[in-house]
Short mmCIF file of C-alpha atoms in Angstrom, two decimals:
data_model
loop_
_atom_site.label_atom_id
_atom_site.label_comp_id
_atom_site.label_asym_id
_atom_site.label_seq_id
_atom_site.Cartn_x
_atom_site.Cartn_y
_atom_site.Cartn_z
CA MET A 1 -8.66 -13.53 -43.13
CA MET A 2 -11.62 -11.71 -41.23
CA LYS A 3 -12.28 -15.01 -39.38
CA ARG A 4 -8.79 -15.37 -38.36
CA THR A 5 -8.61 -11.89 -37.31
CA PHE A 6 -11.86 -12.29 -35.24
CA LEU A 7 -10.69 -15.36 -33.54
CA LEU A 8 -7.41 -13.58 -32.75
CA GLN A 9 -9.16 -10.82 -31.00
CA ILE A 10 -11.26 -13.14 -29.12
CA ALA A 11 -8.28 -14.93 -27.97
CA MET A 12 -6.54 -11.75 -26.78
CA ILE A 13 -9.43 -10.51 -24.90
CA ALA A 14 -9.75 -13.98 -23.28
CA ALA A 15 -6.32 -13.83 -22.38
CA ALA A 16 -6.50 -10.32 -21.15
CA THR A 17 -9.37 -11.22 -18.59
CA HIS A 18 -7.42 -14.22 -17.34
CA ALA A 19 -4.41 -12.00 -16.80
CA PHE A 20 -6.28 -9.24 -15.00
CA ALA A 21 -7.85 -11.87 -12.77
CA GLN A 22 -4.35 -13.41 -12.02
CA GLN A 23 -2.79 -10.09 -10.90
CA LYS A 24 -2.00 -9.51 -7.22
CA THR A 25 0.73 -6.87 -8.26
CA ASP A 26 -0.76 -3.83 -10.22
CA VAL A 27 0.56 -3.76 -13.55
CA GLN A 28 0.55 -0.37 -14.79
CA ALA A 29 1.34 0.63 -18.80
CA HIS A 30 3.53 3.61 -18.65
CA ARG A 31 2.22 5.96 -21.05
CA GLY A 32 0.21 3.38 -22.17
CA GLY A 33 3.21 0.88 -22.78
CA ARG A 34 5.48 3.07 -24.91
CA GLY A 35 7.91 0.10 -25.39
CA LEU A 36 5.05 -1.16 -27.96
CA MET A 37 3.02 1.58 -29.19
CA PRO A 38 2.97 5.25 -29.51
CA GLU A 39 3.01 6.85 -26.11
CA ASN A 40 0.00 8.45 -24.53
CA THR A 41 -2.15 7.63 -27.32
CA ILE A 42 -5.76 5.90 -27.57
CA PRO A 43 -4.34 2.97 -29.58
CA ALA A 44 -1.65 2.31 -26.90
CA MET A 45 -4.16 2.35 -24.00
CA LEU A 46 -6.41 -0.08 -25.95
CA HIS A 47 -3.49 -2.39 -26.62
CA ALA A 48 -2.60 -2.36 -22.96
CA VAL A 49 -5.96 -3.48 -22.29
CA ASP A 50 -5.78 -6.26 -24.61
CA LEU A 51 -2.67 -7.28 -22.80
CA GLY A 52 -4.41 -7.69 -19.45
CA VAL A 53 -3.11 -4.26 -17.70
CA ARG A 54 -4.95 -3.33 -14.61
CA THR A 55 -3.94 0.47 -14.65
CA LEU A 56 -3.27 2.75 -17.56
CA GLU A 57 -0.57 5.11 -16.56
CA LEU A 58 -0.64 8.46 -18.49
CA ASP A 59 0.18 12.18 -18.34
CA CYS A 60 -1.74 15.53 -18.62
CA VAL A 61 -0.87 19.09 -19.65
CA ILE A 62 -3.21 22.03 -20.45
CA SER A 63 -3.82 23.78 -23.92
CA SER A 64 -4.28 27.34 -24.41
CA ASP A 65 -7.81 27.03 -24.85
CA ASN A 66 -8.04 25.16 -21.27
CA LYS A 67 -8.19 21.46 -22.41
CA VAL A 68 -6.82 18.72 -20.73
CA VAL A 69 -4.48 17.07 -23.03
CA VAL A 70 -2.84 13.67 -22.57
CA SER A 71 0.96 14.34 -23.24
CA HIS A 72 4.15 13.58 -21.14
CA ASP A 73 6.15 16.46 -22.56
CA VAL A 74 4.83 20.21 -22.38
CA PHE A 75 6.24 20.84 -25.83
CA MET A 76 6.32 18.83 -28.94
CA SER A 77 9.42 16.70 -28.60
CA SER A 78 11.77 16.51 -31.60
CA ALA A 79 12.43 12.85 -30.51
CA PHE A 80 9.30 11.34 -32.05
CA ILE A 81 6.88 14.01 -33.15
CA ARG A 82 6.35 15.26 -36.77
CA LYS A 83 4.87 18.54 -37.81
CA PRO A 84 1.37 18.54 -39.67
CA ASP A 85 3.26 18.74 -42.87
CA GLY A 86 5.28 15.53 -42.24
CA SER A 87 8.44 17.34 -41.46
CA ASP A 88 10.64 16.93 -38.48
CA ILE A 89 10.74 19.05 -35.42
CA THR A 90 14.53 19.85 -34.62
CA LYS A 91 15.74 19.98 -31.04
CA GLU A 92 16.35 23.84 -31.26
CA GLU A 93 12.86 24.53 -32.13
CA GLU A 94 10.78 22.12 -30.01
CA LYS A 95 10.13 24.52 -27.23
CA GLN A 96 8.57 27.02 -29.55
CA TYR A 97 6.01 24.48 -29.69
CA ALA A 98 4.76 24.61 -26.04
CA LEU A 99 1.40 22.98 -25.80
CA TYR A 100 0.25 25.69 -23.26
CA THR A 101 0.24 28.28 -26.23
CA MET A 102 -1.35 26.07 -28.57
CA THR A 103 -5.14 25.42 -29.16
CA TYR A 104 -6.07 21.98 -29.12
CA ASP A 105 -7.23 21.94 -32.88
CA SER A 106 -3.48 22.83 -33.54
CA ILE A 107 -2.09 20.11 -31.24
CA ARG A 108 -4.01 17.35 -32.70
CA LYS A 109 -2.53 17.79 -36.08
CA PHE A 110 0.89 16.69 -35.11
CA ASP A 111 2.02 13.38 -35.76
CA VAL A 112 3.16 11.32 -32.79
CA GLY A 113 3.19 7.79 -34.05
CA THR A 114 5.02 7.44 -37.32
CA LYS A 115 8.66 8.74 -36.72
CA PRO A 116 10.88 6.03 -35.37
CA HIS A 117 11.33 6.28 -31.62
CA PRO A 118 15.18 6.41 -30.68
CA GLN A 119 14.52 4.73 -27.44
CA PHE A 120 11.94 2.13 -28.65
CA PRO A 121 12.75 0.33 -31.86
CA GLU A 122 10.29 -2.35 -31.54
CA GLN A 123 7.25 0.35 -31.23
CA VAL A 124 4.60 -0.05 -33.78
CA LYS A 125 4.48 2.92 -36.14
CA MET A 126 1.13 4.35 -37.11
CA LYS A 127 -0.52 7.70 -37.63
CA ALA A 128 -1.69 9.09 -33.95
CA HIS A 129 -2.21 12.19 -32.28
CA LYS A 130 -2.36 13.47 -28.58
CA PRO A 131 -5.96 12.91 -27.51
CA LEU A 132 -7.86 14.67 -24.98
CA LEU A 133 -8.17 13.28 -21.56
CA ALA A 134 -11.92 12.92 -21.94
CA ASP A 135 -11.75 11.31 -25.41
CA LEU A 136 -9.13 8.76 -23.89
CA ILE A 137 -11.42 7.97 -21.22
CA ASP A 138 -14.38 7.59 -23.39
CA SER A 139 -12.64 5.30 -25.87
CA VAL A 140 -11.31 2.90 -23.18
CA GLU A 141 -14.57 2.91 -21.15
CA ALA A 142 -16.22 2.09 -24.50
CA TYR A 143 -13.90 -0.66 -25.40
CA VAL A 144 -13.99 -2.40 -22.10
CA LYS A 145 -17.75 -2.39 -22.00
CA LYS A 146 -17.79 -3.77 -25.58
CA HIS A 147 -15.69 -6.68 -24.80
CA HIS A 148 -17.09 -7.47 -21.43
CA LEU A 149 -13.88 -6.77 -19.63
CA LYS A 150 -13.39 -5.64 -16.13
CA PRO A 151 -13.22 -1.89 -15.27
CA VAL A 152 -9.61 -0.63 -15.77
CA TYR A 153 -7.95 2.07 -13.57
CA TYR A 154 -6.06 5.04 -14.47
CA ASN A 155 -2.92 6.75 -13.12
CA ILE A 156 -2.83 10.32 -14.05
CA GLU A 157 0.19 12.48 -13.78
CA THR A 158 -0.02 16.25 -13.66
CA LYS A 159 2.94 17.54 -15.71
CA CYS A 160 3.63 20.88 -13.79
CA SER A 161 6.60 22.44 -11.77
CA PRO A 162 7.04 25.73 -10.26
CA GLU A 163 9.40 26.67 -13.14
CA GLY A 164 6.74 26.31 -15.57
CA ASP A 165 3.91 28.07 -13.95
CA GLY A 166 2.55 30.47 -16.40
CA LYS A 167 4.79 29.30 -19.13
CA PHE A 168 4.12 25.75 -19.69
CA HIS A 169 1.03 25.31 -17.69
CA PRO A 170 -1.41 27.17 -15.24
CA LYS A 171 -0.93 27.56 -11.59
CA PRO A 172 -1.54 24.20 -9.55
CA ASP A 173 -4.92 24.92 -8.25
CA VAL A 174 -6.16 25.65 -11.64
CA PHE A 175 -4.40 22.75 -13.29
CA ALA A 176 -5.74 20.40 -10.57
CA GLY A 177 -9.12 21.78 -10.83
CA MET A 178 -9.26 20.98 -14.81
CA VAL A 179 -8.18 17.49 -14.35
CA MET A 180 -10.67 16.70 -11.43
CA ASP A 181 -13.22 18.24 -13.55
CA VAL A 182 -12.79 15.74 -16.39
CA ILE A 183 -12.72 12.51 -14.06
CA LYS A 184 -15.74 13.74 -12.02
CA LYS A 185 -17.65 14.18 -15.15
CA LYS A 186 -16.67 10.56 -16.49
CA LYS A 187 -17.76 9.29 -13.14
CA ILE A 188 -14.51 7.31 -12.51
CA THR A 189 -13.03 8.92 -9.51
CA ASP A 190 -12.78 5.80 -7.72
CA ARG A 191 -10.54 4.18 -10.36
CA VAL A 192 -8.13 7.15 -10.68
CA THR A 193 -5.00 7.93 -9.04
CA ILE A 194 -3.76 11.58 -9.19
CA GLN A 195 0.19 11.22 -9.25
CA SER A 196 2.95 14.19 -9.48
CA PHE A 197 6.54 15.13 -8.68
CA ASP A 198 5.16 18.54 -7.93
CA VAL A 199 3.87 18.43 -4.32
CA ARG A 200 1.44 21.19 -4.81
CA THR A 201 -1.12 19.73 -7.16
CA LEU A 202 -1.29 16.80 -4.63
CA GLN A 203 -1.70 19.39 -1.85
CA VAL A 204 -4.55 21.15 -3.70
CA ILE A 205 -6.42 18.04 -4.28
CA HIS A 206 -6.10 16.44 -0.93
CA LYS A 207 -7.54 19.71 0.30
CA THR A 208 -10.41 19.93 -2.30
CA ASP A 209 -11.19 16.25 -2.82
CA PRO A 210 -9.70 14.36 0.23
CA LYS A 211 -11.08 11.03 -0.91
CA GLN A 212 -9.33 11.07 -4.17
CA THR A 213 -6.29 8.61 -4.39
CA LEU A 214 -3.04 10.31 -4.62
CA ALA A 215 0.60 9.20 -5.21
CA LEU A 216 3.96 11.16 -4.70
CA LEU A 217 6.42 10.42 -7.51
CA ILE A 218 9.85 10.55 -6.30
CA MET A 219 13.24 10.78 -7.92
CA ASN A 220 15.44 12.18 -5.08
CA LYS A 221 17.24 10.21 -2.49
CA ASN A 222 15.72 11.91 0.60
CA THR A 223 14.20 9.84 3.11
CA PHE A 224 10.58 8.37 3.16
CA ALA A 225 9.75 10.52 6.11
CA ALA A 226 11.35 13.75 4.75
CA ASN A 227 9.40 13.55 1.46
CA LEU A 228 6.28 12.78 3.25
CA GLU A 229 7.07 15.80 5.73
CA LYS A 230 7.50 17.99 2.42
CA LEU A 231 4.03 16.91 0.99
CA GLY A 232 2.57 17.51 4.45
CA PHE A 233 0.39 14.43 4.61
CA THR A 234 0.34 10.74 4.07
CA PRO A 235 -0.49 9.86 0.57
CA ALA A 236 -2.32 6.33 -0.66
CA ILE A 237 0.84 5.74 -2.83
CA TYR A 238 4.69 6.27 -2.62
CA SER A 239 6.10 6.20 -6.20
CA PRO A 240 9.80 6.13 -6.37
CA TYR A 241 12.20 5.37 -9.16
CA TYR A 242 12.84 1.78 -9.00
CA SER A 243 16.68 1.92 -8.00
CA LEU A 244 15.56 3.58 -4.86
CA VAL A 245 13.23 0.72 -3.57
CA THR A 246 14.80 -1.18 -0.78
CA PRO A 247 13.38 -3.69 1.55
CA GLU A 248 13.67 -1.10 4.36
CA LEU A 249 11.52 1.35 2.26
CA VAL A 250 8.89 -1.12 1.53
CA LYS A 251 8.56 -1.99 5.32
CA GLU A 252 8.53 1.67 6.28
CA ALA A 253 5.82 2.44 3.78
CA HIS A 254 3.72 -0.72 4.65
CA ASP A 255 3.71 0.03 8.18
CA LYS A 256 2.21 3.28 7.30
CA LYS A 257 -0.45 1.84 5.09
CA VAL A 258 1.29 3.32 2.15
CA LEU A 259 1.54 1.54 -1.14
CA ILE A 260 4.70 1.17 -2.95
CA LEU A 261 4.75 1.59 -6.77
CA PRO A 262 8.19 2.04 -8.46
CA TRP A 263 8.75 3.40 -11.89
CA THR A 264 10.02 2.95 -14.71
CA VAL A 265 10.85 -0.89 -14.77
CA ASN A 266 11.52 -2.52 -18.18
CA GLU A 267 14.15 -5.23 -17.59
CA VAL A 268 12.63 -8.59 -16.75
CA SER A 269 15.29 -8.95 -13.94
CA ASP A 270 14.56 -5.69 -12.42
CA MET A 271 10.64 -6.62 -12.64
CA GLU A 272 11.42 -9.98 -10.89
CA LYS A 273 13.61 -7.91 -8.20
CA MET A 274 10.64 -5.50 -7.46
CA MET A 275 8.17 -8.51 -7.30
CA SER A 276 10.54 -10.15 -4.61
CA LEU A 277 10.47 -6.98 -2.78
CA GLN A 278 6.80 -7.39 -2.63
CA VAL A 279 5.89 -3.90 -4.02
CA ASP A 280 2.27 -3.17 -4.69
CA GLY A 281 2.50 -2.29 -8.27
CA ILE A 282 5.04 -1.59 -11.23
CA ILE A 283 4.93 0.78 -13.93
CA THR A 284 6.73 -0.45 -17.21
CA ASP A 285 6.96 0.57 -20.83
CA TYR A 286 6.75 -3.29 -21.53
CA PRO A 287 3.41 -4.42 -20.13
CA ASP A 288 3.67 -7.59 -22.00
CA ARG A 289 6.67 -8.65 -20.01
CA LEU A 290 5.23 -7.68 -16.48
CA VAL A 291 1.72 -9.34 -17.03
CA LYS A 292 3.73 -12.73 -17.62
CA ILE A 293 5.82 -12.23 -14.73
CA ALA A 294 3.07 -11.03 -12.49
CA GLY A 295 1.09 -14.10 -13.37
CA SER A 296 3.87 -16.58 -12.99
CA TYR A 297 4.41 -14.89 -9.23
CA GLN A 298 0.67 -15.22 -8.55
CA GLN A 299 0.95 -18.76 -9.49
CA LYS A 300 3.67 -19.59 -6.81
#
């Protein structure tokens, strides 16, 4: 059994190396590939690496003791999180568990991996917790080095909004500074994109770290030009919801040397459509599907 497990791991790593080398389109595992593994956890990220993903997409919030925590939600979601005692969090009480009001020692006691996820029935269930950004990076970097893989990239979203200032997170300059401090200490700035719907954190980083790769997340139906005007500068990446992507948008962005990175593309037909539109990358909950499709397009 041990020999079989070892051989299987070797085969997965070999496949990951081949898949990574074949990628022309940047395959990004949304929250580590939450269709397959508990979202924004270290096991999810390592599994995505095994699949041959080039970029790990994740989200960050700030704890009350000023730690950068990997989490999409700014509170403990009732959809898939359980309390330290194993009981479920109700919808009515979930916002009482705002991460910005909790120390990281208390945050990590909550179970984010054993409750069945209503949106992702195929997700593997396991005990897991919300990790620190620093710990997640250390784990991924060590895993990649151990298995002699190519370095992976990170696409990190700052989860903030004007309405949440002081309630769910610090002000954008403080938030941005904390995230940048981590990636600078880990010496991976050249492999990191900072993305946000909130233009404020992007504006701060554009000023303090002008060489940092930035991505503007888009859900609205405003024009490309209008969204860039609001941002105040031209980012390296424009990241719209996938249904907003058109041939005209791709051309307009590419004419300005801006990459197009749609999210979150989960159906095979939509992945194929995005590939046909020649987007530069795709964010998906199902990186296993996308790695195969990206490889097939590369071979054409």
